[in-house]
Amino acid sequence: MEQEVPVIIHDHDPVNPVKEPHSETFIPEQVKEISETLSEAFLRFKESESYDLLVKSADKAKEFIEKNPVQALLYTLGAGAFFGFLLRKKR
């Protein structure tokens, strides 16, 4: 089922144009400096041995979860319950 929609094309500018925000966003210098500093710190971390150890540990954890899904689920539930009791609000 097709429906025709009328299309009106205007050759002139609208009487009250809506002002659009600048296409370029203004970023203060301090934010740029912080961003660059964080980028450099992350690159240094990626090149360090700590990053390699972190990646290896994540791979080991993934393998453990794939080999032992039930045991991993129980560990997760236990850790969640522990932190829930530890951080709960006291009434």
CSV table of C-alpha atoms in Angstrom, one decimal:
chain,number,residue,atom,x,y,z
A,1,MET,CA,0.0,0.0,0.0
A,2,GLU,CA,1.6,3.3,-1.1
A,3,GLN,CA,0.8,6.7,0.1
A,4,GLU,CA,1.8,9.9,-1.6
A,5,VAL,CA,3.3,12.5,0.6
A,6,PRO,CA,3.4,16.1,-0.6
A,7,VAL,CA,6.8,17.7,-0.7
A,8,ILE,CA,7.2,21.4,-0.6
A,9,ILE,CA,10.5,22.9,-1.6
A,10,HIS,CA,11.2,26.5,-0.7
A,11,ASP,CA,13.7,28.6,-2.7
A,12,HIS,CA,14.2,31.2,-0.1
A,13,ASP,CA,15.5,31.3,3.5
A,14,PRO,CA,12.9,31.0,6.3
A,15,VAL,CA,11.7,34.2,7.9
A,16,ASN,CA,12.8,33.1,11.4
A,17,PRO,CA,15.6,30.7,11.1
A,18,VAL,CA,16.4,28.5,14.1
A,19,LYS,CA,19.9,29.2,15.2
A,20,GLU,CA,21.8,25.9,15.3
A,21,PRO,CA,24.7,25.4,17.7
A,22,HIS,CA,28.2,25.7,16.4
A,23,SER,CA,29.2,22.7,14.4
A,24,GLU,CA,32.5,22.7,16.1
A,25,THR,CA,32.5,22.1,19.8
A,26,PHE,CA,34.6,24.3,22.0
A,27,ILE,CA,37.0,22.4,24.3
A,28,PRO,CA,38.8,24.4,26.9
A,29,GLU,CA,42.6,24.2,27.0
A,30,GLN,CA,42.6,22.5,30.4
A,31,VAL,CA,40.4,19.7,29.2
A,32,LYS,CA,42.7,19.2,26.2
A,33,GLU,CA,45.7,19.0,28.4
A,34,ILE,CA,44.1,16.6,30.8
A,35,SER,CA,43.0,14.4,27.8
A,36,GLU,CA,46.5,14.4,26.4
A,37,THR,CA,48.0,13.5,29.8
A,38,LEU,CA,45.6,10.6,30.3
A,39,SER,CA,46.3,9.4,26.8
A,40,GLU,CA,50.0,9.4,27.4
A,41,ALA,CA,49.6,7.7,30.8
A,42,PHE,CA,47.5,4.9,29.2
A,43,LEU,CA,50.0,4.4,26.4
A,44,ARG,CA,52.8,4.0,29.0
A,45,PHE,CA,50.6,1.6,31.0
A,46,LYS,CA,49.9,-0.5,27.8
A,47,GLU,CA,53.7,-0.8,27.2
A,48,SER,CA,54.4,-1.9,30.8
A,49,GLU,CA,54.7,-5.4,32.3
A,50,SER,CA,51.7,-4.7,34.5
A,51,TYR,CA,49.4,-4.5,31.4
A,52,ASP,CA,50.8,-7.8,30.1
A,53,LEU,CA,50.1,-9.5,33.5
A,54,LEU,CA,46.6,-8.0,33.5
A,55,VAL,CA,45.9,-9.4,30.0
A,56,LYS,CA,47.2,-12.8,31.0
A,57,SER,CA,45.1,-12.9,34.1
A,58,ALA,CA,42.0,-11.9,32.2
A,59,ASP,CA,42.7,-14.8,29.7
A,60,LYS,CA,43.2,-17.2,32.6
A,61,ALA,CA,39.9,-16.1,34.1
A,62,LYS,CA,38.1,-16.5,30.8
A,63,GLU,CA,39.5,-20.0,30.4
A,64,PHE,CA,38.5,-20.9,33.9
A,65,ILE,CA,34.9,-19.7,33.3
A,66,GLU,CA,34.7,-21.6,30.1
A,67,LYS,CA,35.9,-24.8,31.7
A,68,ASN,CA,34.0,-24.5,35.0
A,69,PRO,CA,30.9,-22.4,34.4
A,70,VAL,CA,29.0,-23.6,37.5
A,71,GLN,CA,31.9,-23.2,39.9
A,72,ALA,CA,32.5,-19.7,38.4
A,73,LEU,CA,28.9,-18.8,38.9
A,74,LEU,CA,29.0,-19.9,42.5
A,75,TYR,CA,32.2,-17.9,43.1
A,76,THR,CA,30.4,-14.8,41.6
A,77,LEU,CA,27.3,-15.3,43.8
A,78,GLY,CA,29.5,-15.6,46.9
A,79,ALA,CA,31.5,-12.5,46.1
A,80,GLY,CA,28.3,-10.6,45.4
A,81,ALA,CA,26.8,-11.7,48.7
A,82,PHE,CA,30.0,-10.8,50.6
A,83,PHE,CA,30.2,-7.3,49.1
A,84,GLY,CA,26.4,-6.8,49.5
A,85,PHE,CA,26.7,-7.6,53.3
A,86,LEU,CA,29.8,-5.5,53.6
A,87,LEU,CA,28.4,-2.4,51.9
A,88,ARG,CA,24.8,-2.6,52.9
A,89,LYS,CA,23.2,0.3,54.6
A,90,LYS,CA,22.8,0.0,58.4
A,91,ARG,CA,19.2,0.8,59.4
